[in-house]
XYZ file of N, CA and C in Angstrom:
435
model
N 130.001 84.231 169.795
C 130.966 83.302 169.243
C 131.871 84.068 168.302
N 133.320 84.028 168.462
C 133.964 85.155 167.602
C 134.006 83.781 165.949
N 134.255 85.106 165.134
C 134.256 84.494 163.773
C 135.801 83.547 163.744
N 134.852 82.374 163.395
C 135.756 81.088 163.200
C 136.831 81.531 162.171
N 138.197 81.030 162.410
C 139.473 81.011 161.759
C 139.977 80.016 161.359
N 140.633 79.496 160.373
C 139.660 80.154 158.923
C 138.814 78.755 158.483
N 137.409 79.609 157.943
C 136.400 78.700 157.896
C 136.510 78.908 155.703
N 136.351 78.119 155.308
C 136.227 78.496 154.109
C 134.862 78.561 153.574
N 134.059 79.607 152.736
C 132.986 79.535 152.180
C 132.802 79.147 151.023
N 131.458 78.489 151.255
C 131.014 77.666 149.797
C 131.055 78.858 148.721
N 131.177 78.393 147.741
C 131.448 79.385 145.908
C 130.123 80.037 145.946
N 129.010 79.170 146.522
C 127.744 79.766 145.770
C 127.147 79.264 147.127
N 125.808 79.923 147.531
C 124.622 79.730 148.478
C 123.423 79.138 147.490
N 123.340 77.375 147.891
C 122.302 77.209 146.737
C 120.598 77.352 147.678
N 120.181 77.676 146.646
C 118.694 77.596 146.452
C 118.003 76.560 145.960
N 117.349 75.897 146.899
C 116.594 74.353 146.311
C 116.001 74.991 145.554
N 115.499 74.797 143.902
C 114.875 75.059 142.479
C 115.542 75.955 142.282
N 116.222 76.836 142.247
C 117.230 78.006 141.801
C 118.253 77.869 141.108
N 119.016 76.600 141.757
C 120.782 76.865 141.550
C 120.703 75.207 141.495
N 122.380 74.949 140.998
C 122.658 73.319 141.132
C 122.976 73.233 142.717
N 122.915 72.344 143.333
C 123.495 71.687 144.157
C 124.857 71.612 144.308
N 125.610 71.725 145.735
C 126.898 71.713 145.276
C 127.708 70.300 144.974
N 128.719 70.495 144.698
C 129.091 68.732 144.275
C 129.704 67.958 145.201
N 129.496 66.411 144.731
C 129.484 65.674 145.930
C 130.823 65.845 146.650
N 130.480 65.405 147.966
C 132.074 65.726 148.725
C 132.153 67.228 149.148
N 131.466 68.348 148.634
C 131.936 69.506 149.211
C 132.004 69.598 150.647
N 131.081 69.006 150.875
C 131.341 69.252 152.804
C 132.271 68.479 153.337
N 132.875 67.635 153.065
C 133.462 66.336 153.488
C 134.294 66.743 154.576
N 135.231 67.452 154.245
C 135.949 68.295 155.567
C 135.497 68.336 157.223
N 134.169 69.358 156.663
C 133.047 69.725 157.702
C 132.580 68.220 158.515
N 132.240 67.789 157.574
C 131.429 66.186 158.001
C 132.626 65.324 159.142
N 133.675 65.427 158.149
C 134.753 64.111 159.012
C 135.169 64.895 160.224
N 135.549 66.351 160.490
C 135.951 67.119 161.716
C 134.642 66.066 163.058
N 133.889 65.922 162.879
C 132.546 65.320 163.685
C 132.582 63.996 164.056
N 133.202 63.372 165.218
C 133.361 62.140 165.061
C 132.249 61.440 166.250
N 132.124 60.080 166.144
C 131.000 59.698 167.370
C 131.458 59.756 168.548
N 130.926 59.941 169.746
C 131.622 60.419 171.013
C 132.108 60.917 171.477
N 131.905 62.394 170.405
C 132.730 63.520 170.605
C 131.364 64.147 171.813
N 131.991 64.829 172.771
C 131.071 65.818 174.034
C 130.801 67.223 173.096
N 130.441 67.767 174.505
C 129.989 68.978 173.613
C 130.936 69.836 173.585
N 132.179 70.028 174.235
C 133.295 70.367 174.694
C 134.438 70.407 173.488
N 133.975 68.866 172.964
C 135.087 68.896 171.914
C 134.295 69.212 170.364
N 133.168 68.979 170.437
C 132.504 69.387 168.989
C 132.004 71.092 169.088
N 132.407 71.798 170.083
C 132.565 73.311 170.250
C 133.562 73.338 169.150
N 134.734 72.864 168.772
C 136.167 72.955 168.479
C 136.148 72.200 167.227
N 134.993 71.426 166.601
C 135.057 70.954 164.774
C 134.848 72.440 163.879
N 135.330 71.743 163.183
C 135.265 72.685 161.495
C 133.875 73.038 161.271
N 132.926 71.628 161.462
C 131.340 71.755 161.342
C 130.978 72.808 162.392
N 130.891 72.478 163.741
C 130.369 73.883 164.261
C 130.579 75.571 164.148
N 131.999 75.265 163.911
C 132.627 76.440 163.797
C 131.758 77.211 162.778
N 132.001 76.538 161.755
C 130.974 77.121 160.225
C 129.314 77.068 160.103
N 128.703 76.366 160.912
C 127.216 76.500 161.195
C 126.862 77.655 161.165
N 127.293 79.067 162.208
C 126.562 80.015 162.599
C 127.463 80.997 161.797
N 128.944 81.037 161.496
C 129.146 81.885 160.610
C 128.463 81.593 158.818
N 128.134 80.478 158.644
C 127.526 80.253 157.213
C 125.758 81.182 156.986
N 125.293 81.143 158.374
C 124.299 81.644 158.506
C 123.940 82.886 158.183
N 125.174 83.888 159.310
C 125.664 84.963 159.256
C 125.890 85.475 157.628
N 126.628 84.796 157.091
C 126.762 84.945 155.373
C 125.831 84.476 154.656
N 125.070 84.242 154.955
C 124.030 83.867 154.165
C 124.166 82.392 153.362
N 124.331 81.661 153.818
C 124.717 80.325 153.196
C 123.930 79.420 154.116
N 122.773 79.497 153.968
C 121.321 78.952 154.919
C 121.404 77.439 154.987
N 121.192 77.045 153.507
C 121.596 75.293 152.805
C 122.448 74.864 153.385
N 123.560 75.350 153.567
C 125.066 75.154 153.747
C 125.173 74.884 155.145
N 124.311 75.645 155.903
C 124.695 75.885 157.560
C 123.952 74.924 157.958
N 122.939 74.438 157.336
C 122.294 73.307 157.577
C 122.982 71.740 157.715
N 123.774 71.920 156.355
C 124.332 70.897 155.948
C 125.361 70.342 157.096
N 126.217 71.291 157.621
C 127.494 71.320 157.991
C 127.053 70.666 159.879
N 125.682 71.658 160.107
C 125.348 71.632 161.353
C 124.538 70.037 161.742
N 124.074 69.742 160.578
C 123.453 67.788 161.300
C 124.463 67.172 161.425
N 125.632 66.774 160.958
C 126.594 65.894 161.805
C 126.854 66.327 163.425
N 126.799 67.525 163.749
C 127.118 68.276 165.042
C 125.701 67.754 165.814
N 124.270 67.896 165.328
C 123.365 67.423 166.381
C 123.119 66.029 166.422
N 123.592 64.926 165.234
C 123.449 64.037 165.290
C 123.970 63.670 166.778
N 125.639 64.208 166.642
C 126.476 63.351 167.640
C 126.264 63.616 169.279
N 125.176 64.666 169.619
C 124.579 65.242 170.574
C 124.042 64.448 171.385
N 123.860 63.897 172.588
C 122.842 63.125 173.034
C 121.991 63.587 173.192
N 120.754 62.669 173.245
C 119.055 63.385 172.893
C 118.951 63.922 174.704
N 118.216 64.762 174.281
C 117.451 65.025 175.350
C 118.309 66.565 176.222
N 119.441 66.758 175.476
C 120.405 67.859 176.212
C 120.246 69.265 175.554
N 120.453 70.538 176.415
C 120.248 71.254 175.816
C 120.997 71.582 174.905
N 122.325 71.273 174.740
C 123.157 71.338 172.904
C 122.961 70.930 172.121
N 121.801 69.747 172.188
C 121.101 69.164 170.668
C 119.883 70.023 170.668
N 119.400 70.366 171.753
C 118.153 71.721 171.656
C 118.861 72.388 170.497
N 119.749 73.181 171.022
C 120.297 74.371 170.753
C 120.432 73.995 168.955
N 121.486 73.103 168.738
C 121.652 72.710 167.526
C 120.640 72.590 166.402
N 119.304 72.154 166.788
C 118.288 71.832 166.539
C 117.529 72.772 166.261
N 117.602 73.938 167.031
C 117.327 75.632 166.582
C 117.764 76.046 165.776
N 119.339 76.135 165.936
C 120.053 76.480 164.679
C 119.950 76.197 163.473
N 119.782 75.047 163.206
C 119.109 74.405 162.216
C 117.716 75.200 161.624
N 117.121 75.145 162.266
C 115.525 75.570 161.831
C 115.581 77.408 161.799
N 116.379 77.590 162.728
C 116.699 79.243 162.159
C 117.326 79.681 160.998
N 118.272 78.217 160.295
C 118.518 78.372 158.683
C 117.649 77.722 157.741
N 117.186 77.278 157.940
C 115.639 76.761 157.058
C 114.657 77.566 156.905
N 114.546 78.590 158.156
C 113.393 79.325 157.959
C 113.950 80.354 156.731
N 115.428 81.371 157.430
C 115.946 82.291 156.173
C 116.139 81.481 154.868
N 116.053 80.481 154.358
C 116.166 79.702 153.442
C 115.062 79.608 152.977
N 113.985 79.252 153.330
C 112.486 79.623 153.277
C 111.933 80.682 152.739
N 112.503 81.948 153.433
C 112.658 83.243 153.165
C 113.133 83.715 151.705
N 113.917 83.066 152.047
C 114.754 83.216 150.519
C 114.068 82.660 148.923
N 113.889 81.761 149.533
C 112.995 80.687 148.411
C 111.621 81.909 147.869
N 110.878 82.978 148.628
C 110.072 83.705 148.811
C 108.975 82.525 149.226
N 109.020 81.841 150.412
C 107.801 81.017 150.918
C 107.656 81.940 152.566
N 107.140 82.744 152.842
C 106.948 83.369 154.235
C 106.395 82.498 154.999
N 105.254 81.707 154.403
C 104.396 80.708 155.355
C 105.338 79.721 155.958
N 106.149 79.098 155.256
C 106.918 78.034 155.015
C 108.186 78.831 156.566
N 108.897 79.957 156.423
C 109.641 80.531 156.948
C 108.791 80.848 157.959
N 107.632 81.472 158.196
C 107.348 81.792 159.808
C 106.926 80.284 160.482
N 106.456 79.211 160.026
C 106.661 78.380 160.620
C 107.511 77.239 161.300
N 108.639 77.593 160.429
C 110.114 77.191 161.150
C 110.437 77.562 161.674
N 110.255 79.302 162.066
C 110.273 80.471 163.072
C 109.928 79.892 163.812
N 108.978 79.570 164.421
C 108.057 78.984 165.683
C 108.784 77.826 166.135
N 109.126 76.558 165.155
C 109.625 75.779 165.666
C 111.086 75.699 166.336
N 112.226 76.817 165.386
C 112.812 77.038 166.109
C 112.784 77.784 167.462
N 112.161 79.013 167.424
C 112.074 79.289 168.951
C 111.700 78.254 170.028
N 110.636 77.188 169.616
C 110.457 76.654 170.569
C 111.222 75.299 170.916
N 112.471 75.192 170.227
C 114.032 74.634 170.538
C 114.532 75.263 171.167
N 114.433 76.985 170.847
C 115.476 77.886 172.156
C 115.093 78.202 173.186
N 113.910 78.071 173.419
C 113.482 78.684 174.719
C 113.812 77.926 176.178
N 113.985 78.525 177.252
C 114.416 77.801 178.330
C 115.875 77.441 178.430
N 116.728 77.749 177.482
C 117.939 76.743 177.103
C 119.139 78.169 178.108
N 120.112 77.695 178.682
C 121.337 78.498 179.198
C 121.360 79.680 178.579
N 122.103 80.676 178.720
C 122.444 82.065 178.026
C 123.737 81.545 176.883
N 124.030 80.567 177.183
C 125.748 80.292 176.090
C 125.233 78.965 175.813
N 125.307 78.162 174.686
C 125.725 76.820 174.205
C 126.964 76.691 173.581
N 128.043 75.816 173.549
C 128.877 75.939 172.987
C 129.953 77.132 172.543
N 129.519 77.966 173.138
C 130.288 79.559 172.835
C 129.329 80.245 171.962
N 128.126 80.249 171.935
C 127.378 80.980 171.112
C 126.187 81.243 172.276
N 126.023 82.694 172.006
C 124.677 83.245 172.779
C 123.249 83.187 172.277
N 122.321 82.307 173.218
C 121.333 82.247 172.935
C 120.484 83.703 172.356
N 120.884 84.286 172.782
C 119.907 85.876 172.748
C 120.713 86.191 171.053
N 121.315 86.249 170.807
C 122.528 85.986 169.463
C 121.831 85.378 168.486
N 121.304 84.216 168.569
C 120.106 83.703 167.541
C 119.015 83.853 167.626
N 118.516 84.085 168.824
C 117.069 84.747 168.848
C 116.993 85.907 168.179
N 117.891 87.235 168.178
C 117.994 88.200 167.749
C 117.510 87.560 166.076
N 118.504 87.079 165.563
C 118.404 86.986 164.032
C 117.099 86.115 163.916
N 116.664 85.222 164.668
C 115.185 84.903 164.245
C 114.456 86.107 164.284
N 114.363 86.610 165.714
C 113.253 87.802 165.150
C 113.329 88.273 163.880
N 114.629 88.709 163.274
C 114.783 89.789 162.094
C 114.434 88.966 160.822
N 114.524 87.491 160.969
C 114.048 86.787 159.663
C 112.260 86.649 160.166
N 111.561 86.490 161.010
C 110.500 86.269 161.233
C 109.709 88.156 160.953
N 110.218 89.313 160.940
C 110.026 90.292 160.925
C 109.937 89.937 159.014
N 111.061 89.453 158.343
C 110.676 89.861 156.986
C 109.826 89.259 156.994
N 109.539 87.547 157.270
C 108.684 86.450 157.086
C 107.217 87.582 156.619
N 106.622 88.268 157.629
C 105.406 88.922 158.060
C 105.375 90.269 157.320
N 105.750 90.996 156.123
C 105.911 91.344 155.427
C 104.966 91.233 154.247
């Protein structure tokens, strides 16, 4: 997935017990780009997806989380782009996890996300499955540490 243009980043990457929270409305942008009955075609092309996997990439775990549940909400169940989404998700919870210094907490979101990605196409939405698997391994590698 080439790096989204232009995505703006949050001031700060919070840490649940660390840091404040950011303030209300910061995502709002992200959130309203996401509308109901959008396909997967056209929520390839929101502000929210766009910034999911580059927030990740930057380390903004909380954030990529945040931005990325309006995108699987609007998913229909049972498809592999709410799989996919649904990984993504749990592949920033786990480095968030990580972060927090909980490994237990992080290799077990490890697991759950992989077992959202597995089986799923080589591309979702313009992003390569093997692309997030990669970075799970490397957060499940510190996890075990």
């Amino acid at each position: 997935m080439k790096p989204p243009n232009p995505i703006p980043l949050p001031e700060f990457a919070h840490v649940p017990g660390t840091n404040a929270r950011h303030p209300e409305g910061a995502f709002d942008a992200f959130h309203r780009s996401v509308q109901e009955g959008m396909g997967s075609e056209e929520l390839r092309e929101t502000l929210a997806w766009r910034a999911g996997w580059h927030f990740v990439e930057q380390g903004f775990f909380w954030e990529a989380h945040e931005v990325l549940e309006p995108v699987w909400m609007a998913l229909p169940q049972g498809g592999a782009e709410r799989a996919f989404v649904q990984g993504l998700i749990q592949v920033a919870n786990a480095a968030l996890k990580l972060r927090m210094n909980r490994p237990k907490a992080a290799r077990r979101l490890c697991d759950i996300a992989a077992g959202h990605l597995d089986g799923l196409p080589a591309e979702i939405m313009g992003l390569r499955i093997e692309t997030v698997q990669r970075y799970l391994a490397g957060v499940r590698v510190r996890a075990n540490l």
